[in-house]
């Protein structure tokens, strides 16, 4: 099986499909991925689901199983199959406990989530396997004190939970230190690139949101920028479906002005970030061009960073500086505050020490140690 990129000849909208051994789209997968595209899910989301479903249908084909007749035990074997190295998935070689798992717990859980969504869609079209992947349990106490708006309306109702979930170690988001972020900016030889990474560092926007920016989205006098969902010629996308306004500093606005005056000039383009030295000249900057620049800077400063680290860094700084989490969630464009809590609702030892020191925990002791 093969995951294949497709582009609509009418709308130029990008999507993905899965081709079988006969080079034709796999019917049930194609119907689901088309549905995701129709409801305007991100192409990256569709691509991830395509790879997850390719793995699942590859497993089914290897074991002679029909996707409409699988049992819970089959899903358990699928999880074990994912954990094996690809060369050992045919069952002909015994896997020793010392062999490192191919897919992490988080990856397996993500693939199971994709299967749950796939089967929920299939259930609406007559293929219902009951509680194969999702089961309904009585509502219990929520972890933490935060509760969503109108929580009381559904507080006593049943809660959907996945039947199979691996226990995964929660990893803290990767962030750049102040010195590392400064080294990235200083390594930029062009004002365009320095403005791009400065924008990511200060505002916390996603790289796709930055590449889709138009000049009309930046209000220098108000020191604000707007993140607007729209189709872009370079394939850049906003993950959120809602527009949002983000305040920025006067320093960032000045850097934007320097970029326009020093490099952009009288170029006729709506896009803020464009090809100024490469080809095609004047076209909006692509993801590939940005990651090529990232690789160049990595070699220069010896820091293995990713553009998304700037977003994690901005969120972490805001929370450490006391910005309410609901404000941080809104600025990041999260659809639900629980997403912000799940990713950033943590305290490192350094954060805890700072709070304890501010509270005078280490001074003025009544007991001498």
Short mmCIF file of C-alpha atoms in Angstrom, two decimals:
data_model
loop_
_atom_site.label_atom_id
_atom_site.label_comp_id
_atom_site.label_asym_id
_atom_site.label_seq_id
_atom_site.Cartn_x
_atom_site.Cartn_y
_atom_site.Cartn_z
CA UNK A 1 0.00 0.00 0.00
CA UNK A 2 1.06 3.56 -0.71
CA UNK A 3 0.05 6.96 0.68
CA UNK A 4 -0.40 9.35 -2.25
CA UNK A 5 -0.79 13.13 -2.34
CA UNK A 6 -3.67 14.43 -4.49
CA UNK A 7 -4.61 17.95 -5.57
CA UNK A 8 -8.05 19.02 -6.79
CA UNK A 9 -7.93 20.28 -10.39
CA UNK A 10 -10.73 22.72 -9.60
CA UNK A 11 -9.97 24.18 -6.16
CA UNK A 12 -6.22 23.27 -6.06
CA UNK A 13 -6.93 21.93 -2.57
CA UNK A 14 -4.39 19.38 -1.31
CA UNK A 15 -5.40 16.05 0.18
CA UNK A 16 -4.15 12.49 0.53
CA UNK A 17 -5.33 8.99 -0.33
CA UNK A 18 -4.14 5.40 0.11
CA UNK A 19 -3.51 3.22 -2.94
CA UNK A 20 -3.80 -0.56 -2.76
CA UNK A 21 -1.69 -3.19 -4.51
CA UNK A 22 -3.81 -2.63 -7.63
CA UNK A 23 -2.84 1.10 -7.63
CA UNK A 24 -6.48 2.04 -7.01
CA UNK A 25 -7.67 3.98 -3.92
CA UNK A 26 -8.69 1.73 -1.01
CA UNK A 27 -12.46 2.32 -0.91
CA UNK A 28 -13.26 2.66 2.81
CA UNK A 29 -10.13 4.72 3.46
CA UNK A 30 -10.80 6.97 0.45
CA UNK A 31 -14.37 7.68 1.64
CA UNK A 32 -13.18 8.68 5.09
CA UNK A 33 -10.26 10.82 3.89
CA UNK A 34 -12.56 12.55 1.38
CA UNK A 35 -14.93 13.32 4.23
CA UNK A 36 -12.08 14.87 6.24
CA UNK A 37 -11.09 16.98 3.24
CA UNK A 38 -14.70 18.07 2.66
CA UNK A 39 -15.02 19.36 6.22
CA UNK A 40 -11.73 21.27 5.72
CA UNK A 41 -9.42 19.32 7.96
CA UNK A 42 -5.78 20.31 7.54
CA UNK A 43 -3.93 18.39 4.78
CA UNK A 44 -1.35 17.44 7.43
CA UNK A 45 -4.15 15.89 9.50
CA UNK A 46 -5.47 14.01 6.47
CA UNK A 47 -1.94 12.82 5.68
CA UNK A 48 -1.45 11.52 9.24
CA UNK A 49 -4.78 9.63 9.10
CA UNK A 50 -3.80 8.20 5.71
CA UNK A 51 -0.57 6.75 7.10
CA UNK A 52 -2.35 5.38 10.19
CA UNK A 53 -5.06 3.69 8.12
CA UNK A 54 -2.48 2.35 5.65
CA UNK A 55 -0.76 0.59 8.54
CA UNK A 56 -4.07 -0.80 9.80
CA UNK A 57 -5.25 -2.12 6.43
CA UNK A 58 -1.77 -3.53 5.78
CA UNK A 59 -2.06 -5.46 9.05
CA UNK A 60 -5.54 -6.69 8.11
CA UNK A 61 -4.33 -7.88 4.69
CA UNK A 62 -1.39 -9.73 6.23
CA UNK A 63 -3.70 -11.55 8.65
CA UNK A 64 -6.57 -12.14 6.24
CA UNK A 65 -9.03 -10.02 8.23
CA UNK A 66 -12.03 -8.01 7.00
CA UNK A 67 -12.13 -4.48 8.47
CA UNK A 68 -15.89 -4.86 9.02
CA UNK A 69 -15.53 -8.02 11.12
CA UNK A 70 -12.55 -7.45 13.41
CA UNK A 71 -12.68 -8.26 17.11
CA UNK A 72 -11.07 -6.67 20.13
CA UNK A 73 -8.44 -9.41 20.16
CA UNK A 74 -7.47 -8.44 16.61
CA UNK A 75 -6.87 -4.87 17.73
CA UNK A 76 -4.68 -6.14 20.54
CA UNK A 77 -2.61 -8.02 17.97
CA UNK A 78 -2.48 -4.86 15.82
CA UNK A 79 -0.95 -2.98 18.76
CA UNK A 80 1.67 -5.71 19.20
CA UNK A 81 2.28 -5.66 15.42
CA UNK A 82 2.93 -1.91 15.48
CA UNK A 83 5.44 -2.29 18.29
CA UNK A 84 7.53 -4.80 16.32
CA UNK A 85 10.23 -3.64 13.89
CA UNK A 86 8.82 -3.73 10.31
CA UNK A 87 11.13 -6.58 9.27
CA UNK A 88 9.70 -8.74 12.07
CA UNK A 89 6.01 -8.11 11.42
CA UNK A 90 5.42 -11.14 9.22
CA UNK A 91 5.33 -13.41 12.27
CA UNK A 92 8.17 -15.61 11.04
CA UNK A 93 10.72 -14.25 13.50
CA UNK A 94 10.40 -14.30 17.28
CA UNK A 95 10.86 -10.88 18.89
CA UNK A 96 12.95 -10.81 22.06
CA UNK A 97 11.90 -8.52 24.95
CA UNK A 98 15.19 -6.63 24.56
CA UNK A 99 14.26 -5.44 21.04
CA UNK A 100 13.32 -1.77 21.10
CA UNK A 101 9.68 -1.05 20.18
CA UNK A 102 9.29 0.42 16.70
CA UNK A 103 6.30 2.62 17.59
CA UNK A 104 6.22 4.52 20.87
CA UNK A 105 3.22 4.41 23.18
CA UNK A 106 2.18 7.89 22.03
CA UNK A 107 2.35 6.86 18.37
CA UNK A 108 0.25 3.75 19.00
CA UNK A 109 -2.34 5.81 20.90
CA UNK A 110 -2.50 8.31 18.03
CA UNK A 111 -3.11 5.51 15.53
CA UNK A 112 -5.83 4.03 17.75
CA UNK A 113 -7.48 7.46 17.91
CA UNK A 114 -7.44 7.55 14.11
CA UNK A 115 -9.07 4.11 13.99
CA UNK A 116 -11.73 5.18 16.49
CA UNK A 117 -12.62 8.19 14.32
CA UNK A 118 -12.61 6.00 11.19
CA UNK A 119 -15.01 3.48 12.73
CA UNK A 120 -17.27 6.23 14.09
CA UNK A 121 -17.58 7.55 10.54
CA UNK A 122 -18.23 4.03 9.23
CA UNK A 123 -20.94 3.51 11.87
CA UNK A 124 -22.91 6.42 10.39
CA UNK A 125 -22.86 4.54 7.08
CA UNK A 126 -24.10 1.20 8.38
CA UNK A 127 -20.88 -0.51 9.52
CA UNK A 128 -21.20 -0.47 13.30
CA UNK A 129 -18.88 -2.63 15.39
CA UNK A 130 -20.35 -1.38 18.65
CA UNK A 131 -17.82 -0.64 21.37
CA UNK A 132 -14.85 -2.05 19.48
CA UNK A 133 -12.66 1.03 20.04
CA UNK A 134 -14.81 3.35 22.13
CA UNK A 135 -16.74 2.43 25.24
CA UNK A 136 -19.04 4.54 27.40
CA UNK A 137 -18.30 4.73 31.09
CA UNK A 138 -20.01 6.54 33.95
CA UNK A 139 -18.65 10.01 34.47
CA UNK A 140 -16.11 10.19 37.27
CA UNK A 141 -14.35 13.05 38.96
CA UNK A 142 -12.37 15.28 36.64
CA UNK A 143 -8.68 15.64 37.21
CA UNK A 144 -7.84 19.18 38.19
CA UNK A 145 -10.09 22.04 39.21
CA UNK A 146 -10.82 23.51 35.79
CA UNK A 147 -14.19 22.70 34.24
CA UNK A 148 -15.48 23.83 30.85
CA UNK A 149 -18.40 26.22 30.38
CA UNK A 150 -21.76 24.46 30.94
CA UNK A 151 -19.93 21.54 32.55
CA UNK A 152 -22.87 21.10 34.92
CA UNK A 153 -25.19 20.23 32.01
CA UNK A 154 -23.33 17.02 31.17
CA UNK A 155 -21.54 16.36 34.44
CA UNK A 156 -23.54 13.24 35.19
CA UNK A 157 -23.58 11.82 31.66
CA UNK A 158 -21.50 8.92 30.38
CA UNK A 159 -18.01 9.60 29.06
CA UNK A 160 -16.52 8.11 25.89
CA UNK A 161 -13.20 6.38 26.45
CA UNK A 162 -10.99 4.33 24.15
CA UNK A 163 -11.13 0.61 24.81
CA UNK A 164 -7.37 0.23 24.32
CA UNK A 165 -4.89 2.87 25.48
CA UNK A 166 -1.21 2.41 26.19
CA UNK A 167 0.29 4.25 29.12
CA UNK A 168 2.62 6.81 27.60
CA UNK A 169 5.25 8.90 29.34
CA UNK A 170 4.28 12.56 29.12
CA UNK A 171 7.07 14.61 27.59
CA UNK A 172 7.46 18.30 28.29
CA UNK A 173 7.39 20.58 25.23
CA UNK A 174 10.82 21.52 23.89
CA UNK A 175 11.68 25.19 24.21
CA UNK A 176 14.64 27.38 23.31
CA UNK A 177 16.50 29.21 26.05
CA UNK A 178 16.83 32.99 25.71
CA UNK A 179 20.46 32.56 24.63
CA UNK A 180 19.54 29.93 22.02
CA UNK A 181 16.69 32.05 20.63
CA UNK A 182 19.08 35.03 20.39
CA UNK A 183 21.64 32.90 18.57
CA UNK A 184 19.01 31.86 16.01
CA UNK A 185 18.10 35.49 15.31
CA UNK A 186 21.73 36.56 15.14
CA UNK A 187 22.52 33.75 12.67
CA UNK A 188 19.99 35.15 10.18
CA UNK A 189 21.78 37.00 7.39
CA UNK A 190 18.56 38.41 5.93
CA UNK A 191 16.03 40.73 7.55
CA UNK A 192 13.22 38.55 6.19
CA UNK A 193 14.46 35.50 8.07
CA UNK A 194 15.19 37.44 11.24
CA UNK A 195 11.68 38.92 11.17
CA UNK A 196 10.17 35.45 10.61
CA UNK A 197 11.89 33.86 13.62
CA UNK A 198 11.35 36.97 15.76
CA UNK A 199 7.65 36.76 14.92
CA UNK A 200 7.53 33.09 15.94
CA UNK A 201 9.42 33.85 19.16
CA UNK A 202 7.23 36.74 20.29
CA UNK A 203 3.76 35.83 19.09
CA UNK A 204 3.75 32.02 19.37
CA UNK A 205 2.04 31.61 15.99
CA UNK A 206 2.49 28.37 14.09
CA UNK A 207 4.87 28.38 11.13
CA UNK A 208 1.94 27.82 8.76
CA UNK A 209 0.16 30.83 10.22
CA UNK A 210 3.26 32.98 9.71
CA UNK A 211 3.74 31.87 6.10
CA UNK A 212 0.10 32.70 5.34
CA UNK A 213 0.34 36.26 6.67
CA UNK A 214 -0.70 39.10 4.37
CA UNK A 215 0.36 42.72 4.78
CA UNK A 216 -3.26 43.59 5.60
CA UNK A 217 -3.03 41.27 8.61
CA UNK A 218 -0.43 43.48 10.30
CA UNK A 219 -1.60 46.72 11.93
CA UNK A 220 1.60 48.64 12.83
CA UNK A 221 -0.20 51.55 14.57
CA UNK A 222 -2.18 49.20 16.82
CA UNK A 223 0.81 46.84 17.18
CA UNK A 224 -1.36 43.86 16.36
CA UNK A 225 -1.40 41.06 13.84
CA UNK A 226 -4.35 38.98 12.71
CA UNK A 227 -4.25 35.24 12.07
CA UNK A 228 -6.87 34.60 9.39
CA UNK A 229 -7.87 31.13 8.11
CA UNK A 230 -7.65 31.10 4.31
CA UNK A 231 -6.31 29.05 1.40
CA UNK A 232 -2.75 30.07 0.51
CA UNK A 233 -0.79 29.55 -2.68
CA UNK A 234 2.15 28.07 -0.75
CA UNK A 235 0.01 25.50 1.06
CA UNK A 236 0.39 27.25 4.42
CA UNK A 237 -2.54 26.72 6.75
CA UNK A 238 -3.89 27.88 10.07
CA UNK A 239 -4.87 25.00 12.31
CA UNK A 240 -7.65 27.01 13.94
CA UNK A 241 -10.81 27.83 12.00
CA UNK A 242 -11.30 31.07 13.88
CA UNK A 243 -9.48 34.37 13.29
CA UNK A 244 -7.64 35.86 16.24
CA UNK A 245 -5.78 39.06 17.07
CA UNK A 246 -2.34 38.96 18.71
CA UNK A 247 -0.65 42.01 20.28
CA UNK A 248 3.02 42.47 19.38
CA UNK A 249 5.81 44.76 20.52
CA UNK A 250 7.00 48.01 18.97
CA UNK A 251 10.38 46.32 18.36
CA UNK A 252 8.75 43.66 16.18
CA UNK A 253 6.85 46.33 14.23
CA UNK A 254 10.13 48.20 13.62
CA UNK A 255 11.78 45.01 12.40
CA UNK A 256 8.85 44.53 9.99
CA UNK A 257 9.34 48.10 8.71
CA UNK A 258 13.09 47.54 8.28
CA UNK A 259 12.37 44.37 6.31
CA UNK A 260 9.94 46.17 4.00
CA UNK A 261 12.32 49.08 3.43
CA UNK A 262 15.58 47.15 3.21
CA UNK A 263 14.61 44.01 1.27
CA UNK A 264 10.96 43.87 0.20
CA UNK A 265 11.02 47.19 -1.65
CA UNK A 266 8.32 47.78 -4.27
CA UNK A 267 7.57 44.10 -4.83
CA UNK A 268 3.89 43.65 -5.71
CA UNK A 269 2.67 40.83 -3.44
CA UNK A 270 0.07 40.40 -0.72
CA UNK A 271 2.23 37.93 1.18
CA UNK A 272 4.58 39.09 3.93
CA UNK A 273 7.12 36.28 3.49
CA UNK A 274 8.16 35.75 -0.14
CA UNK A 275 11.05 34.50 -2.25
CA UNK A 276 13.37 37.44 -2.67
CA UNK A 277 16.56 35.66 -3.77
CA UNK A 278 15.33 32.25 -4.88
CA UNK A 279 12.97 31.12 -7.62
CA UNK A 280 10.19 31.75 -8.42
CA UNK A 281 10.88 35.35 -7.38
CA UNK A 282 8.08 37.08 -5.48
CA UNK A 283 6.16 33.86 -4.76
CA UNK A 284 5.13 33.15 -1.15
CA UNK A 285 7.73 31.36 0.96
CA UNK A 286 7.13 27.62 1.39
CA UNK A 287 7.58 25.23 4.31
CA UNK A 288 10.46 23.60 2.45
CA UNK A 289 12.30 26.91 2.08
CA UNK A 290 11.92 27.65 5.80
CA UNK A 291 13.19 24.22 6.86
CA UNK A 292 16.17 24.59 4.54
CA UNK A 293 16.96 27.82 6.37
CA UNK A 294 16.49 26.05 9.71
CA UNK A 295 19.00 23.37 8.68
CA UNK A 296 21.51 26.05 7.71
CA UNK A 297 21.15 27.82 11.05
CA UNK A 298 21.42 24.51 12.92
CA UNK A 299 24.80 23.88 11.32
CA UNK A 300 25.93 27.40 12.22
CA UNK A 301 24.90 27.58 15.88
CA UNK A 302 25.02 23.84 16.70
CA UNK A 303 21.49 23.86 18.16
CA UNK A 304 19.06 21.24 16.88
CA UNK A 305 15.86 23.31 16.97
CA UNK A 306 12.50 23.27 15.19
CA UNK A 307 10.27 26.30 14.37
CA UNK A 308 7.56 24.90 16.65
CA UNK A 309 9.89 25.27 19.63
CA UNK A 310 9.38 29.03 19.41
CA UNK A 311 5.64 28.49 19.95
CA UNK A 312 6.29 26.32 23.00
CA UNK A 313 8.71 28.93 24.29
CA UNK A 314 6.24 31.79 23.90
CA UNK A 315 3.52 29.86 25.74
CA UNK A 316 5.89 28.84 28.54
CA UNK A 317 7.14 32.41 29.03
CA UNK A 318 3.60 33.78 29.18
CA UNK A 319 2.55 31.26 31.81
CA UNK A 320 5.71 31.78 33.87
CA UNK A 321 5.10 35.54 33.77
CA UNK A 322 1.62 35.06 35.22
CA UNK A 323 -0.55 35.45 32.12
CA UNK A 324 -3.87 33.64 32.84
CA UNK A 325 -4.07 30.34 31.03
CA UNK A 326 -7.36 31.26 29.33
CA UNK A 327 -5.59 34.27 27.75
CA UNK A 328 -2.67 32.10 26.67
CA UNK A 329 -5.12 29.61 25.15
CA UNK A 330 -6.82 32.36 23.16
CA UNK A 331 -3.51 33.80 21.88
CA UNK A 332 -2.31 30.35 20.82
CA UNK A 333 -5.56 29.69 18.97
CA UNK A 334 -6.47 26.53 20.87
CA UNK A 335 -10.07 25.50 20.34
CA UNK A 336 -10.34 24.31 23.94
CA UNK A 337 -8.51 25.48 27.04
CA UNK A 338 -8.03 21.84 28.02
CA UNK A 339 -5.51 21.58 25.14
CA UNK A 340 -3.46 24.37 26.69
CA UNK A 341 -3.68 22.72 30.10
CA UNK A 342 -2.65 19.35 28.71
CA UNK A 343 0.42 20.68 26.88
CA UNK A 344 1.57 23.49 29.16
CA UNK A 345 -0.08 22.88 32.53
CA UNK A 346 3.09 21.67 34.20
CA UNK A 347 5.72 22.94 36.58
CA UNK A 348 9.37 22.09 36.14
CA UNK A 349 11.72 21.95 39.13
CA UNK A 350 13.01 25.38 38.09
CA UNK A 351 9.49 26.84 38.08
CA UNK A 352 8.73 25.29 41.45
CA UNK A 353 11.95 26.67 42.96
CA UNK A 354 11.11 30.19 41.73
CA UNK A 355 7.65 30.06 43.32
CA UNK A 356 9.05 28.71 46.59
CA UNK A 357 11.74 31.39 46.71
CA UNK A 358 9.19 34.13 46.06
CA UNK A 359 7.12 32.75 48.90
CA UNK A 360 10.15 32.85 51.25
CA UNK A 361 10.19 29.10 51.67
CA UNK A 362 13.99 28.86 51.92
CA UNK A 363 14.44 31.84 54.27
CA UNK A 364 13.23 32.77 57.73
CA UNK A 365 13.05 29.18 58.95
CA UNK A 366 11.93 28.55 62.54
CA UNK A 367 13.98 25.33 62.61
CA UNK A 368 17.74 25.34 62.02
CA UNK A 369 18.85 22.51 59.76
#
